[in-house]
Coordinates of C-alpha atoms and ligand atoms in Angstrom, one line a residue:
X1054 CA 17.3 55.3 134.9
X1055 CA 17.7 51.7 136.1
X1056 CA 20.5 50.6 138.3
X1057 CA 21.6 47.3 140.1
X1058 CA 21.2 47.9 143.9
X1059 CA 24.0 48.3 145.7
X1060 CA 24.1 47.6 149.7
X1061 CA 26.7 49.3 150.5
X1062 CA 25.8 49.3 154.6
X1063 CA 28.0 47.7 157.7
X1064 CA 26.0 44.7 157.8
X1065 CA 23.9 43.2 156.2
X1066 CA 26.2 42.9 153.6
X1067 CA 25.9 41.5 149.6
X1068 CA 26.8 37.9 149.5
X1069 CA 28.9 35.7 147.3
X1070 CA 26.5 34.0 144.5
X1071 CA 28.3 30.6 145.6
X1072 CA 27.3 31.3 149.1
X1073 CA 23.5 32.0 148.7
X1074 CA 23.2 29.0 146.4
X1075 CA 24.4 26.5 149.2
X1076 CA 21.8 28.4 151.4
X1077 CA 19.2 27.6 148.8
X1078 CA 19.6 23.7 149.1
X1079 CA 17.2 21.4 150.3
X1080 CA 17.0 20.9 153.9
X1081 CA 18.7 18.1 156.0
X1082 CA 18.8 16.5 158.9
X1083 CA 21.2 17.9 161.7
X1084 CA 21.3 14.6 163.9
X1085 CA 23.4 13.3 160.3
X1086 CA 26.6 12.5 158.5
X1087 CA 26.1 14.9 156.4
X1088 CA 25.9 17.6 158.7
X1089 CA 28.9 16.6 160.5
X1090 CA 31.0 16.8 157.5
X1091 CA 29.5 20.2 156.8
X1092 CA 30.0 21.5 160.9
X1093 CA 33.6 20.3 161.0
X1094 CA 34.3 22.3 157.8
X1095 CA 32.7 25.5 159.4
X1096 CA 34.5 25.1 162.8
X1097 CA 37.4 24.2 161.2
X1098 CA 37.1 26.9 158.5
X1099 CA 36.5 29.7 160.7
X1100 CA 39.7 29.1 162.0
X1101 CA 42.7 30.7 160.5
X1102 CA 40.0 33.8 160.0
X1103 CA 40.4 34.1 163.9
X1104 CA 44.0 33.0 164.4
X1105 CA 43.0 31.0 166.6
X1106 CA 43.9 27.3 167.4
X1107 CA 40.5 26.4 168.8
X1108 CA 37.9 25.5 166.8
X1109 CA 35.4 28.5 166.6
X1110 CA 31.8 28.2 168.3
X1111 CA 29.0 29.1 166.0
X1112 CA 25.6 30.2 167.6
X1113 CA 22.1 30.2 165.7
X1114 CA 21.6 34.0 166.9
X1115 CA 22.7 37.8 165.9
X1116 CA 26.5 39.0 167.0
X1117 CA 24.8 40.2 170.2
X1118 CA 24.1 36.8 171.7
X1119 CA 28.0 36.2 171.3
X1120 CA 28.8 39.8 173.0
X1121 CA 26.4 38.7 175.9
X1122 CA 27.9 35.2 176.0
X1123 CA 31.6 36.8 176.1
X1124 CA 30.4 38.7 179.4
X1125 CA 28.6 35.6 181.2
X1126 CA 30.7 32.8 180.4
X1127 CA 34.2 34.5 181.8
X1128 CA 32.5 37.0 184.8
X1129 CA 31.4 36.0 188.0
X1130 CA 28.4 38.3 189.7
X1131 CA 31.2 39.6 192.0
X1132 CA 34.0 40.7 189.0
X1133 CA 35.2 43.6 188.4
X1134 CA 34.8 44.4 184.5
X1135 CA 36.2 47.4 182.5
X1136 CA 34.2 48.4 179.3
X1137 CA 36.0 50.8 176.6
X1138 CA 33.3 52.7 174.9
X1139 CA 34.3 54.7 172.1
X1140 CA 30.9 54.2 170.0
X1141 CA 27.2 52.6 169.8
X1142 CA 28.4 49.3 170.1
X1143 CA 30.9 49.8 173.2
X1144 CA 27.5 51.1 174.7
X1145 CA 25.9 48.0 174.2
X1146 CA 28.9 46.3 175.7
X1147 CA 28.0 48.6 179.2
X1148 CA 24.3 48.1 179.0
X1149 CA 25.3 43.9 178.6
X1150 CA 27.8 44.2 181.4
X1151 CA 25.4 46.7 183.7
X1152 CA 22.5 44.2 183.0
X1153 CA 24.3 41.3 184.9
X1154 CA 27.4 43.0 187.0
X1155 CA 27.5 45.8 189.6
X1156 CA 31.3 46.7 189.2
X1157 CA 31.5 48.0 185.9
X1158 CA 34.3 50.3 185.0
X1159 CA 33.4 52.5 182.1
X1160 CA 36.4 54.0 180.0
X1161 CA 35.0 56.4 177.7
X1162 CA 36.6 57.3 174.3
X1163 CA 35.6 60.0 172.2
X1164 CA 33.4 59.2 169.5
X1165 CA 35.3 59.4 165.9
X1166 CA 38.7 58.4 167.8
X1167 CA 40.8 55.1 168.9
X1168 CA 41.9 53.7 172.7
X1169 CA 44.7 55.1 173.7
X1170 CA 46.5 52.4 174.8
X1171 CA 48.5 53.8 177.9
X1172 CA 45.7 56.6 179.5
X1173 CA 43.8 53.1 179.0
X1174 CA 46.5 51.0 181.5
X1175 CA 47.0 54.3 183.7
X1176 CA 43.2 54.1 184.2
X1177 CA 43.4 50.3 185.1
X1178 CA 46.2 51.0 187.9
X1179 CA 43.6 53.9 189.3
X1180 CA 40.9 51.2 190.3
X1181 CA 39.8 50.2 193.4
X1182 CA 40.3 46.6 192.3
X1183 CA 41.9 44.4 189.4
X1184 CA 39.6 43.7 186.7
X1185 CA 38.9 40.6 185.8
X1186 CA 38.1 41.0 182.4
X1187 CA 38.2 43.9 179.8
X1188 CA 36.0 44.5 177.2
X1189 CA 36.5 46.2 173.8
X1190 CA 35.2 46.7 170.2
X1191 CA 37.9 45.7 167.0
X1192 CA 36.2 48.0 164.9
X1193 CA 33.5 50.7 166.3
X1194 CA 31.2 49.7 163.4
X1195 CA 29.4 53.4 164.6
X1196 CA 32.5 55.5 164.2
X1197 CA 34.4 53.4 161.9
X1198 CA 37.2 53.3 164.3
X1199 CA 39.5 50.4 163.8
X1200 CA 41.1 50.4 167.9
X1201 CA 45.1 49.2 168.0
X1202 CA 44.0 45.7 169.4
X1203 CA 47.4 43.8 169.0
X1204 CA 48.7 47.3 171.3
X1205 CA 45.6 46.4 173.3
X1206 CA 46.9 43.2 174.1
X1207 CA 50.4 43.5 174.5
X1208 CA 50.0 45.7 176.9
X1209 CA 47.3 44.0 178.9
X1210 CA 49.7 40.8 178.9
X1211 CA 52.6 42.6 180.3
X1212 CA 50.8 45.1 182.7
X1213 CA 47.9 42.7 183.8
X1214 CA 48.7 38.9 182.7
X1215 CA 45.7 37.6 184.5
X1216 CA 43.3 39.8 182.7
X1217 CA 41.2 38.2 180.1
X1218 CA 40.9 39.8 177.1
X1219 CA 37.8 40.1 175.3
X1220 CA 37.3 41.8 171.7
X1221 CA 33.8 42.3 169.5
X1222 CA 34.9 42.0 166.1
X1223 CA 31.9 42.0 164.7
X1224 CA 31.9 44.2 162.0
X1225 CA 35.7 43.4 160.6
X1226 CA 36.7 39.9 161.5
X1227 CA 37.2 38.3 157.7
X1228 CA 39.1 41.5 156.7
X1229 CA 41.9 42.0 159.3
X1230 CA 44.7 40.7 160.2
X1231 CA 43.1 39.3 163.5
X1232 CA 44.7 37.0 165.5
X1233 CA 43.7 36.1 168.8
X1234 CA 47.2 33.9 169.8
X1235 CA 49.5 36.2 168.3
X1236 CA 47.1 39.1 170.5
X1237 CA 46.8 37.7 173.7
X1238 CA 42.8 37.8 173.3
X1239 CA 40.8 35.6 175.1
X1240 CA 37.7 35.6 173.5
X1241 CA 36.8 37.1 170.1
X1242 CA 33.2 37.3 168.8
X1243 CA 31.8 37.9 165.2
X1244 CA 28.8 37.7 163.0
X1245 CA 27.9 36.3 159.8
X1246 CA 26.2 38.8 158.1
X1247 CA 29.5 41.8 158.0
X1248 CA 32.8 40.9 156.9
X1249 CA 31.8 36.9 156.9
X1250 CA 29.8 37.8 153.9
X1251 CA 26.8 35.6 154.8
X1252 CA 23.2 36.7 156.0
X1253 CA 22.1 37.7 159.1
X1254 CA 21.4 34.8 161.5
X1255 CA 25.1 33.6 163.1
X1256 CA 27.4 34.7 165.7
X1257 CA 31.1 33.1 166.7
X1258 CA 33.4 33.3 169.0
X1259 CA 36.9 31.8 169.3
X1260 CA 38.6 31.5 172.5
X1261 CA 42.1 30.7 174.3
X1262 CA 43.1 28.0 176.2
X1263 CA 42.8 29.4 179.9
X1264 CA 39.3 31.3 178.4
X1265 CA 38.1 27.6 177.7
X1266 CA 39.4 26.5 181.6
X1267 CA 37.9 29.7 182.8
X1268 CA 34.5 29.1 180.7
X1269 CA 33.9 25.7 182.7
X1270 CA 34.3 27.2 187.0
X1271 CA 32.2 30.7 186.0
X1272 CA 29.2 30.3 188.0
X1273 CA 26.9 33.3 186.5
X1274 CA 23.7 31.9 185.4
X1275 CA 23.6 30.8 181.7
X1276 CA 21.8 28.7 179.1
X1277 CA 21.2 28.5 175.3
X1278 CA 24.2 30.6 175.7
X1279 CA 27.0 28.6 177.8
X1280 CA 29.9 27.6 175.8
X1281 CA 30.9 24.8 177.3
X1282 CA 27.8 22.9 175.4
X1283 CA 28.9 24.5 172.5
X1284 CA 32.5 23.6 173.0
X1285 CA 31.1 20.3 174.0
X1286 CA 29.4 19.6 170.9
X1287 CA 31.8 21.0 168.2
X1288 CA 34.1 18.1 169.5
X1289 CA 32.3 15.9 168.2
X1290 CA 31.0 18.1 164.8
X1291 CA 27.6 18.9 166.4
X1292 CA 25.7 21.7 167.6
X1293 CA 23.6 21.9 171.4
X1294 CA 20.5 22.8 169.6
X1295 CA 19.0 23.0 166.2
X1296 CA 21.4 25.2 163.9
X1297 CA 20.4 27.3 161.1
X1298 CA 21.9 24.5 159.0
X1299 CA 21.6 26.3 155.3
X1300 CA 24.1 29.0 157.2
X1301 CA 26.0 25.9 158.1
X1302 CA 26.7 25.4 154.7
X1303 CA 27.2 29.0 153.9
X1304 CA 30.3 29.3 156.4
X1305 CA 31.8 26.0 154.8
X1306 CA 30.9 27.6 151.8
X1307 CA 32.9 30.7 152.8
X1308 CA 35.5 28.6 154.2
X1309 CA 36.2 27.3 150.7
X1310 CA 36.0 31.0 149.0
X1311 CA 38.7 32.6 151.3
X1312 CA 41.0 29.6 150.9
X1313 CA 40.7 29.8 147.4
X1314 CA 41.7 33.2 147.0
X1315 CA 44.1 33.7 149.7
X1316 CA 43.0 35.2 152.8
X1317 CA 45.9 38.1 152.7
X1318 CA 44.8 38.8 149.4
X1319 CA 41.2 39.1 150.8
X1320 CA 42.4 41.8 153.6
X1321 CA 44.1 43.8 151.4
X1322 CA 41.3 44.2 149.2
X1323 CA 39.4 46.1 152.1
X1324 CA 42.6 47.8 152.4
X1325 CA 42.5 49.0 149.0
X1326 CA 39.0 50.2 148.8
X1327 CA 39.4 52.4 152.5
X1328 CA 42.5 54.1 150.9
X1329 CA 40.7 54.6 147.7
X1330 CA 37.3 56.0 149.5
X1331 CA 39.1 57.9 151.6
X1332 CA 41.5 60.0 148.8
X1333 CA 37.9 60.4 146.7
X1334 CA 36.0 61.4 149.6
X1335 CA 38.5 64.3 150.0
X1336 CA 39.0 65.4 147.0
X1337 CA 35.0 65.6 147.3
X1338 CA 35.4 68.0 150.2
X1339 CA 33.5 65.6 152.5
X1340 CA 35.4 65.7 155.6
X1341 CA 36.3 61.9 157.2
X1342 CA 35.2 61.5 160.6
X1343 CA 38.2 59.5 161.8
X1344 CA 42.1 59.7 161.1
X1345 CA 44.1 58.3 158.5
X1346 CA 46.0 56.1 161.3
X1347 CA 42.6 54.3 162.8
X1348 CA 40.4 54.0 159.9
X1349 CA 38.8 50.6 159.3
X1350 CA 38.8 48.6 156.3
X1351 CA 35.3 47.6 156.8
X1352 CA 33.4 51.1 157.0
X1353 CA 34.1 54.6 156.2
X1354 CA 32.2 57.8 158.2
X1355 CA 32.1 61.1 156.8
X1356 CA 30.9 64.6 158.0
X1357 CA 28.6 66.0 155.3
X1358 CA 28.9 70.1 155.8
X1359 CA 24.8 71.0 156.5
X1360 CA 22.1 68.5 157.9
X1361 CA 20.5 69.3 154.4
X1362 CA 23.8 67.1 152.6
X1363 CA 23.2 64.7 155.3
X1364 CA 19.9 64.0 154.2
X1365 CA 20.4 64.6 150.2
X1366 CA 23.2 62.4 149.8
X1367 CA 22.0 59.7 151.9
X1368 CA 18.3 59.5 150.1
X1369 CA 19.7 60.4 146.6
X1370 CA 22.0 57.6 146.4
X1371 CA 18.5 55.3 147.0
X1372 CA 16.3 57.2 145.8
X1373 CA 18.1 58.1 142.2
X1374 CA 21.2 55.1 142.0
X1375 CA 20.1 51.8 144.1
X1376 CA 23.0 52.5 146.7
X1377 CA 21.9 51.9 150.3
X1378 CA 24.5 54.0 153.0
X1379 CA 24.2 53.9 156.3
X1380 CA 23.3 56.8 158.7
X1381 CA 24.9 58.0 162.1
X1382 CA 23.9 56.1 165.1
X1383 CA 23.6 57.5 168.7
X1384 CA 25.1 60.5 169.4
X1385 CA 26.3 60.7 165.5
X1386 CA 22.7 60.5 164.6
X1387 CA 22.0 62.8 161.7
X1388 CA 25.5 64.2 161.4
X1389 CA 27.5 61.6 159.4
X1390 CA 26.9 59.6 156.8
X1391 CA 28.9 55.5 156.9
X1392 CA 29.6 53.2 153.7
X1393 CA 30.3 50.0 154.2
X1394 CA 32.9 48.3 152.1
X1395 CA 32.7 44.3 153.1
X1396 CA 30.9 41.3 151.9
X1397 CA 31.3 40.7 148.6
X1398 CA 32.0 44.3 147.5
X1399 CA 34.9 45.0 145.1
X1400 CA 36.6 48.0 143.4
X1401 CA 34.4 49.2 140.9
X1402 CA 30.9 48.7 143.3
X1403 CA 33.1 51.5 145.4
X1404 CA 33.6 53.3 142.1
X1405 CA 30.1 53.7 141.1
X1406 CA 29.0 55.1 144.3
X1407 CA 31.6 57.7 144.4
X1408 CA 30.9 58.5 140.6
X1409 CA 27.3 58.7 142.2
X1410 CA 28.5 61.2 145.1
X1411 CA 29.9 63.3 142.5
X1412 CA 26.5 64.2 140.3
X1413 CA 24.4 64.6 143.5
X1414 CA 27.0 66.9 145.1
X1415 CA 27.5 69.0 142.2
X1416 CA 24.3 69.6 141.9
X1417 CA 23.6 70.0 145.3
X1418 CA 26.6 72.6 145.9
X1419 CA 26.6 74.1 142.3
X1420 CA 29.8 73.3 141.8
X1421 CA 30.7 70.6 139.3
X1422 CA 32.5 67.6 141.2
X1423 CA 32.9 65.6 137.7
X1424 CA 35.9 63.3 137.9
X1425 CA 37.4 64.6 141.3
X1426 CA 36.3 62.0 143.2
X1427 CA 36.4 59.2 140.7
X1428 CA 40.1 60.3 139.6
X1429 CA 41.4 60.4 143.3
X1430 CA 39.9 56.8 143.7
X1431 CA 41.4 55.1 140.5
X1432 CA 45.3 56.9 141.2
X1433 CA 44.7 54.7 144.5
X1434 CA 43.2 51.8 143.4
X1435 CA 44.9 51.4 139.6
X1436 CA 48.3 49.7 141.6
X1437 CA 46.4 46.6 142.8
X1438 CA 43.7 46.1 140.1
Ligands
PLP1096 C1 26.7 44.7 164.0 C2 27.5 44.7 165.2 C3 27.1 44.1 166.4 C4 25.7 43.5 166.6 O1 25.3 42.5 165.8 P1 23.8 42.0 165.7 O2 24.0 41.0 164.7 O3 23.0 43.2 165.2 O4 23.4 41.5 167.0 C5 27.9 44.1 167.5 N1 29.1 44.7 167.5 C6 29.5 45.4 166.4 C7 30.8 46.0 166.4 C8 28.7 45.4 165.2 O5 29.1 46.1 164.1

């Protein structure tokens, strides 16, 4: 039986028709007119999808470079640095931060769970010194953990003014309510190819006013990746170094897209889909890895009962419907299963997977799942559509 594939991952993510067609235009120069229209629309565009007042650096390089760039452009060799590491990503985090500083301060979070914001303060006040900066995922893409970052900030502004803030939203900037003003973050990275709904290929990161001040005295050693030239150029619509300039025009592309339809109205679609995936995934007796309170809109993880469903479910939705999942990574590895739901993904693409979940697990358990999961979805979904 043929089926439409279906990439239902946490990056790389399906992409708006309008988006890939920009991509697919003839090449131009960047030292041109025409490029600087096209570059202030992406700076400029990227904006209110950061909250922030600054226009937002773009890099020609994965979300990593921008996670490595957030630790070099704001620490000094000598800083103290606290890392919150609640997943696979806030251990890349430590492995940036241990790969260029010796006082790294490591607060772990269980896997599957969010910061808690006051044992996290409490362990700030039990250090040997203040940190200069702390470090922490928006959404542990690994966990699917969306952390209480406007907590996060609050309290680091009233308990630790000086402290810069730094958060990797990766994996759900373009469907939350970020803000870095209203947040007190200082710097706050993302890639294209998640929420942003474009390929793979570009990173960002908006910063604060004293993270811009603090950006130009840091003296750790830095390159392709230092921000002033980047801050540098976007004043005056250019780029340091060659861009990726058909993703250029995909970000002013996108730009245009989430004006048009209303960026609240663009949240609360991922909104929408998590509360709907999460009701059918009950009702399908696949346990969710993370609470109802600190779910993300961008990715949902969920605890197959045998290493046998693991591995059924996962290759059964390729292998029989055209719908890619995503595994467990790192210590989840072979025990969870994660669908993403951003990029251009809408109700019913959420709809046929879980209609899909249902055959395969009623075969696979005996049992016929018909209609439980599907029905649990649409009483969620049928308010908004
Ligand atoms: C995907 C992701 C990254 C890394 O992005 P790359 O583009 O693979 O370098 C970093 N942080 C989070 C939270 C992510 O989801």
């Amino acid at each position: 039986m043929y089926h439409h594939p279906l990439l239902l991952t946490p990056g790389p993510t399906p992409i708006p028709e309008r988006i890939q067609r920009v991509i697919q235009e003839p090449m131009i120069g960047h030292r041109t007119k025409e490029f600087e229209a096209i570059a202030e629309k992406a700076y400029k565009g990227l904006q209110p999808v950061f909250g922030s007042k600054n226009e937002v650096m773009i890099f020609t390089s994965s979300g990593t470079s921008a996670l490595e760039a957030s630790m070099v452009n704001i620490l000094n060799p000598d800083d103290h640095v606290a890392v919150i590491v609640s997943g696979a990503f806030g251990n890349r985090y430590k492995q940036i931060a241990q790969t260029y500083f010796h006082n790294v301060h490591v607060f772990d979070v269980p896997w599957g769970e969010a910061v808690d914001v006051n044992a996290f303060i409490d362990f700030l006040k039990s250090l040997p010194e203040q940190v200069t900066a702390v470090y922490s995922q928006y959404c542990e893409t690994s966990t699917s953990v969306l952390h209480p970052i406007h907590e996060l900030g609050h309290a680091l502004h009233e308990n630790y003014p000086e402290t810069y803030f730094v958060v990797d939203g990766v994996s759900c900037v373009g469907a939350v309510d970020a803000d870095l003003e209203r947040d007190h973050i200082d710097v706050l990275v993302s890639g294209s190819q998640k929420a942003i709904m474009l390929p793979p290929g570009l990173a960002f990161a908006a910063y604060s006013d004293r993270a811009k001040a603090r950006f130009a005295e840091v003296k750790t050693p830095r390159f392709y990746l230092d921000f002033n030239k980047y801050i540098a150029s976007a004043e005056n619509n250019s780029t340091p170094f060659t861009p990726n300039v058909s993703l250029y025009k995909g970000v002013a592309a996108y730009a245009d897209f989430v004006a048009e339809q209303g960026f609240e109205n663009v949240i609360q679609r991922h909104y929408v889909i998590r509360d709907g995936l999460r009701a059918a995934l009950k009702a399908l007796d696949l346990p969710l890895l993370v609470k109802d309170e600190y779910a993300s809109p961008t990715v949902t993880a969920f605890v197959p009962t045998s290493p046998t469903e693991v591995s059924t479910i996962k290759n059964e939705l390729l292998n029989r419907f055209n719908i890619t999942i995503a595994g467990g990574q790192g210590k989840l590895k072979g025990q969870i299963l994660r669908i993403g739901h951003l990029g251009q993904i809408d109700t019913a693409d959420i709809l046929q997977c879980v209609s899909a979940l249902e055959i395969i697990l009623s075969e696979l358990r005996h049992e016929s799942y018909v209609g439980k999961g599907t029905t649990a979805y649409l009483e969620v979904v049928k308010a908004y559509v």
